[in-house]
Short mmCIF file of C-alpha atoms in Angstrom, two decimals:
data_model
loop_
_atom_site.label_atom_id
_atom_site.label_comp_id
_atom_site.label_asym_id
_atom_site.label_seq_id
_atom_site.Cartn_x
_atom_site.Cartn_y
_atom_site.Cartn_z
CA UNK A 906 -8.66 -9.74 13.21
CA UNK A 907 -8.46 -6.80 11.31
CA UNK A 908 -5.62 -4.09 13.12
CA UNK A 909 -7.43 -1.00 10.85
CA UNK A 910 -10.59 -1.42 10.10
CA UNK A 911 -12.44 0.30 6.96
CA UNK A 912 -15.52 0.59 5.64
CA UNK A 913 -17.91 0.73 3.46
CA UNK A 914 -15.35 -1.86 1.95
CA UNK A 915 -17.66 -1.16 -1.20
CA UNK A 916 -20.27 1.96 -2.45
CA UNK A 917 -21.63 2.74 -5.29
CA UNK A 918 -22.93 5.66 -6.04
CA UNK A 919 -24.46 8.75 -8.32
CA UNK A 920 -22.47 10.95 -9.87
CA UNK A 921 -23.52 14.39 -7.42
CA UNK A 922 -23.67 12.51 -4.44
CA UNK A 923 -21.26 13.19 -1.47
CA UNK A 924 -19.26 9.73 1.00
CA UNK A 925 -17.33 9.56 3.18
CA UNK A 926 -15.75 5.74 4.51
CA UNK A 927 -14.14 5.51 7.31
CA UNK A 928 -11.57 3.79 9.24
CA UNK A 929 -11.69 2.17 12.90
CA UNK A 930 -8.51 0.67 15.23
CA UNK A 931 -9.23 0.00 18.93
CA UNK A 932 -5.05 1.10 18.51
CA UNK A 933 -3.02 4.74 18.78
CA UNK A 934 -2.05 5.74 15.64
CA UNK A 935 1.42 7.71 15.50
CA UNK A 936 0.08 9.03 12.15
CA UNK A 937 -1.98 7.01 9.41
CA UNK A 938 -1.55 7.84 5.56
CA UNK A 939 -5.33 7.78 2.93
CA UNK A 940 -3.94 5.84 -0.51
CA UNK A 941 -6.22 5.70 -3.44
CA UNK A 942 -5.90 2.86 -5.81
CA UNK A 943 -7.04 2.51 -9.67
CA UNK A 944 -6.47 -0.64 -11.40
CA UNK A 945 -3.91 -1.84 -13.19
CA UNK A 946 -2.12 1.23 -10.74
CA UNK A 947 0.20 1.30 -7.61
CA UNK A 948 -1.21 3.57 -4.78
CA UNK A 949 -0.96 6.73 -4.72
CA UNK A 950 -0.20 9.22 -1.67
CA UNK A 951 -3.06 11.49 -1.56
CA UNK A 952 -2.18 12.46 2.35
CA UNK A 953 -0.41 12.72 4.85
CA UNK A 954 -2.08 13.03 9.48
CA UNK A 955 -0.47 13.26 12.50
CA UNK A 956 -2.28 15.18 15.12
CA UNK A 957 -5.28 14.29 17.03
CA UNK A 958 -8.26 16.47 14.79
CA UNK A 959 -6.42 17.38 12.29
CA UNK A 960 -8.26 17.74 9.34
CA UNK A 961 -6.52 18.10 5.52
CA UNK A 962 -8.52 19.21 2.60
CA UNK A 963 -7.58 18.14 -0.44
CA UNK A 964 -9.87 19.82 -3.56
CA UNK A 965 -13.32 18.23 -2.67
CA UNK A 966 -11.74 15.47 -0.44
CA UNK A 967 -12.22 16.59 3.12
CA UNK A 968 -9.24 13.86 5.40
CA UNK A 969 -9.77 13.75 9.25
CA UNK A 970 -8.05 12.34 12.02
CA UNK A 971 -9.94 11.51 15.82
CA UNK A 972 -9.38 13.27 18.70
CA UNK A 973 -7.91 9.79 19.82
CA UNK A 974 -5.88 9.79 16.55
CA UNK A 975 -7.63 6.05 16.99
CA UNK A 976 -9.54 6.71 13.61
CA UNK A 977 -10.53 9.15 10.35
CA UNK A 978 -12.71 9.78 7.45
CA UNK A 979 -12.64 10.54 4.74
CA UNK A 980 -15.63 13.34 2.76
CA UNK A 981 -16.08 12.95 -1.00
CA UNK A 982 -17.82 16.36 -1.79
CA UNK A 983 -19.80 15.84 -5.66
CA UNK A 984 -18.01 12.82 -6.23
CA UNK A 985 -16.76 12.54 -10.39
CA UNK A 986 -16.57 9.88 -11.72
CA UNK A 987 -13.00 9.81 -11.84
CA UNK A 988 -12.71 9.30 -8.20
CA UNK A 989 -13.73 5.76 -8.82
CA UNK A 990 -10.92 3.72 -6.97
CA UNK A 991 -9.42 1.96 -3.93
CA UNK A 992 -9.06 4.07 -1.01
CA UNK A 993 -7.15 2.48 1.08
CA UNK A 994 -6.09 3.78 4.82
CA UNK A 995 -2.31 2.57 6.26
CA UNK A 996 -1.06 3.94 10.41
CA UNK A 997 1.71 3.12 12.25
CA UNK A 998 0.29 1.28 14.62
CA UNK A 999 3.74 1.29 17.82
CA UNK A 1000 4.55 5.07 18.83
CA UNK A 1001 7.74 5.41 19.19
CA UNK A 1002 11.00 4.99 16.96
CA UNK A 1003 10.11 2.01 15.36
CA UNK A 1004 8.72 3.01 11.64
CA UNK A 1005 8.81 0.51 8.59
CA UNK A 1006 5.61 -1.38 9.25
CA UNK A 1007 3.10 0.80 8.00
CA UNK A 1008 -0.49 -1.89 8.56
CA UNK A 1009 -3.15 -0.86 5.65
CA UNK A 1010 -7.03 -1.13 6.09
CA UNK A 1011 -8.73 -3.71 3.89
CA UNK A 1012 -9.38 -0.81 2.01
CA UNK A 1013 -13.11 0.79 0.53
CA UNK A 1014 -13.46 0.19 -3.35
CA UNK A 1015 -15.83 3.42 -5.13
CA UNK A 1016 -17.22 3.44 -7.98
CA UNK A 1017 -18.77 6.57 -9.54
CA UNK A 1018 -21.44 6.52 -12.18
CA UNK A 1019 -22.21 8.72 -14.50
CA UNK B 874 4.83 8.71 -13.23
CA UNK B 875 5.53 7.52 -9.53
CA UNK B 876 9.97 7.00 -10.50
CA UNK B 877 9.02 3.63 -9.20
CA UNK B 878 9.68 1.05 -11.98
CA UNK B 879 8.68 -3.20 -11.59
CA UNK B 880 8.86 -4.93 -13.78
CA UNK B 881 7.85 -7.70 -15.40
CA UNK B 882 4.60 -6.20 -15.38
CA UNK B 883 2.60 -9.79 -15.95
CA UNK B 884 4.32 -12.86 -15.16
CA UNK B 885 3.41 -16.87 -15.36
CA UNK B 886 5.26 -20.02 -13.74
CA UNK B 887 5.20 -23.09 -12.82
CA UNK B 888 5.14 -24.01 -9.52
CA UNK B 889 8.89 -25.55 -9.64
CA UNK B 890 10.01 -22.28 -11.98
CA UNK B 891 12.90 -20.38 -10.89
CA UNK B 892 11.55 -16.06 -11.04
CA UNK B 893 12.93 -13.23 -10.02
CA UNK B 894 10.43 -9.29 -9.95
CA UNK B 895 12.96 -6.06 -10.56
CA UNK B 896 11.86 -3.10 -8.14
CA UNK B 897 14.21 -0.14 -9.40
CA UNK B 898 13.10 3.90 -7.82
CA UNK B 899 14.97 7.35 -9.12
CA UNK B 900 13.49 8.98 -5.96
CA UNK B 901 16.96 9.42 -4.40
CA UNK B 902 14.60 7.44 -1.68
CA UNK B 903 16.48 5.70 0.93
CA UNK B 904 14.04 2.74 2.35
CA UNK B 905 12.53 0.43 -0.16
CA UNK B 906 9.44 -2.53 0.53
CA UNK B 907 7.97 -5.30 -0.54
CA UNK B 908 3.76 -6.02 -0.37
CA UNK B 909 1.73 -8.40 -1.51
CA UNK B 910 -1.30 -7.52 -2.03
CA UNK B 911 -4.33 -10.42 -2.69
CA UNK B 912 -7.41 -10.04 -3.64
CA UNK B 913 -9.83 -9.35 -0.51
CA UNK B 914 -6.98 -8.97 2.07
CA UNK B 915 -5.48 -5.88 2.57
CA UNK B 916 -1.70 -5.56 1.57
CA UNK B 917 1.13 -7.41 3.20
CA UNK B 918 3.95 -5.91 4.12
CA UNK B 919 7.14 -8.68 3.56
CA UNK B 920 10.06 -7.19 2.58
CA UNK B 921 11.35 -3.70 3.94
CA UNK B 922 15.59 -2.09 3.30
CA UNK B 923 16.30 0.92 4.62
CA UNK B 924 19.54 1.71 3.07
CA UNK B 925 19.79 -1.57 1.61
CA UNK B 926 19.81 -3.53 4.76
CA UNK B 927 16.85 -5.07 5.66
CA UNK B 928 15.21 -4.37 8.64
CA UNK B 929 11.96 -6.21 8.31
CA UNK B 930 10.97 -9.56 7.40
CA UNK B 931 6.97 -10.67 7.93
CA UNK B 932 7.28 -13.58 8.52
CA UNK B 933 7.91 -14.37 4.71
CA UNK B 934 7.98 -18.15 3.89
CA UNK B 935 11.72 -18.37 2.63
CA UNK B 936 10.07 -19.26 -1.18
CA UNK B 937 9.88 -15.71 -0.98
CA UNK B 938 14.39 -13.68 -1.23
CA UNK B 939 14.69 -10.82 -1.05
CA UNK B 940 17.77 -8.82 -2.48
CA UNK B 941 18.71 -5.17 -2.62
CA UNK B 942 22.03 -4.19 -4.17
CA UNK B 943 22.08 -0.39 -3.20
CA UNK B 944 19.29 2.40 -2.39
CA UNK B 945 18.09 2.23 -6.09
CA UNK B 946 17.28 -1.23 -6.83
CA UNK B 947 15.02 -3.87 -5.00
CA UNK B 948 14.68 -7.49 -6.85
CA UNK B 949 11.97 -10.52 -4.76
CA UNK B 950 13.47 -14.30 -5.84
CA UNK B 951 11.00 -16.63 -6.51
CA UNK B 952 11.56 -20.17 -6.65
CA UNK B 953 8.97 -23.36 -6.06
CA UNK B 954 5.92 -20.87 -4.60
CA UNK B 955 2.77 -22.82 -4.81
CA UNK B 956 -1.25 -21.06 -6.28
CA UNK B 957 -1.81 -20.03 -2.88
CA UNK B 958 1.12 -17.49 -3.97
CA UNK B 959 -0.54 -16.31 -6.62
CA UNK B 960 -1.26 -11.90 -6.18
CA UNK B 961 -0.52 -8.55 -7.34
CA UNK B 962 3.64 -7.65 -5.96
CA UNK B 963 3.82 -4.37 -4.84
CA UNK B 964 7.36 -2.53 -5.05
CA UNK B 965 7.69 1.42 -2.60
CA UNK B 966 10.04 3.06 -1.41
CA UNK B 967 10.08 6.00 1.05
CA UNK B 968 12.93 8.63 2.04
CA UNK B 969 12.31 7.67 5.83
CA UNK B 970 10.84 4.09 7.09
CA UNK B 971 6.91 4.43 6.84
CA UNK B 972 4.76 5.55 9.69
CA UNK B 973 8.23 8.20 10.53
CA UNK B 974 9.40 11.49 8.75
CA UNK B 975 9.64 11.20 5.38
CA UNK B 976 8.14 7.80 5.20
CA UNK B 977 4.98 8.50 3.04
CA UNK B 978 5.69 6.10 0.68
CA UNK B 979 6.15 5.65 -3.33
CA UNK B 980 4.43 2.83 -5.15
CA UNK B 981 5.31 0.81 -8.51
CA UNK B 982 2.54 -0.53 -10.93
CA UNK B 983 3.35 -3.51 -9.41
CA UNK B 984 3.77 -7.05 -10.53
CA UNK B 985 1.11 -9.43 -11.15
CA UNK B 986 1.78 -13.20 -10.81
CA UNK B 987 -0.25 -15.81 -11.34
CA UNK B 988 1.61 -19.41 -10.60
CA UNK B 989 -0.02 -22.41 -12.51
#
């Protein structure tokens, strides 16, 4: 059973289109992070969200944390080929002081065609 | 360049070999991690070290043996591995523990391991 469900698993779109990736759980996150991983490299942190209802923007990327802190979304506007990669959400599912065990979703592979 | 360096980048070994993966971070972080990334599976946390003390062993088989001599270096010693252990092994570091304050992970580029 996946603690963090990402959807879709694969996304293939044309340059200029918009897209949304979802990260869902039945558990509450104390914080959630989004990473992007390109082939042959390790994941790179994009954003951390910690407050229910929080919205953060990073250029054409918009990240939203659900009010109940059980879900998150990543929206990309006018996708570009450089956005191609594996997008990972990761959450701390333990509320409290037991840190260190960040749980990852299975990832969304995004391909943006020129 | 993330400040986390892993060597070797690629490793092929037989099931009876003994090898080691090395990770070094130049970020002044206090926590270091080993993750396993296999195809079609989420990243799996293997070990966590905080101030060079192991704080988490996520039920990892004993054929994987971590070593953390100081806060900047982390090793993963490998012996009598199985073909299903073939994967990308990622090292990461963070200032504070992941999920908490300062817990953003900085990953290395990974060591691609193939067990024959």
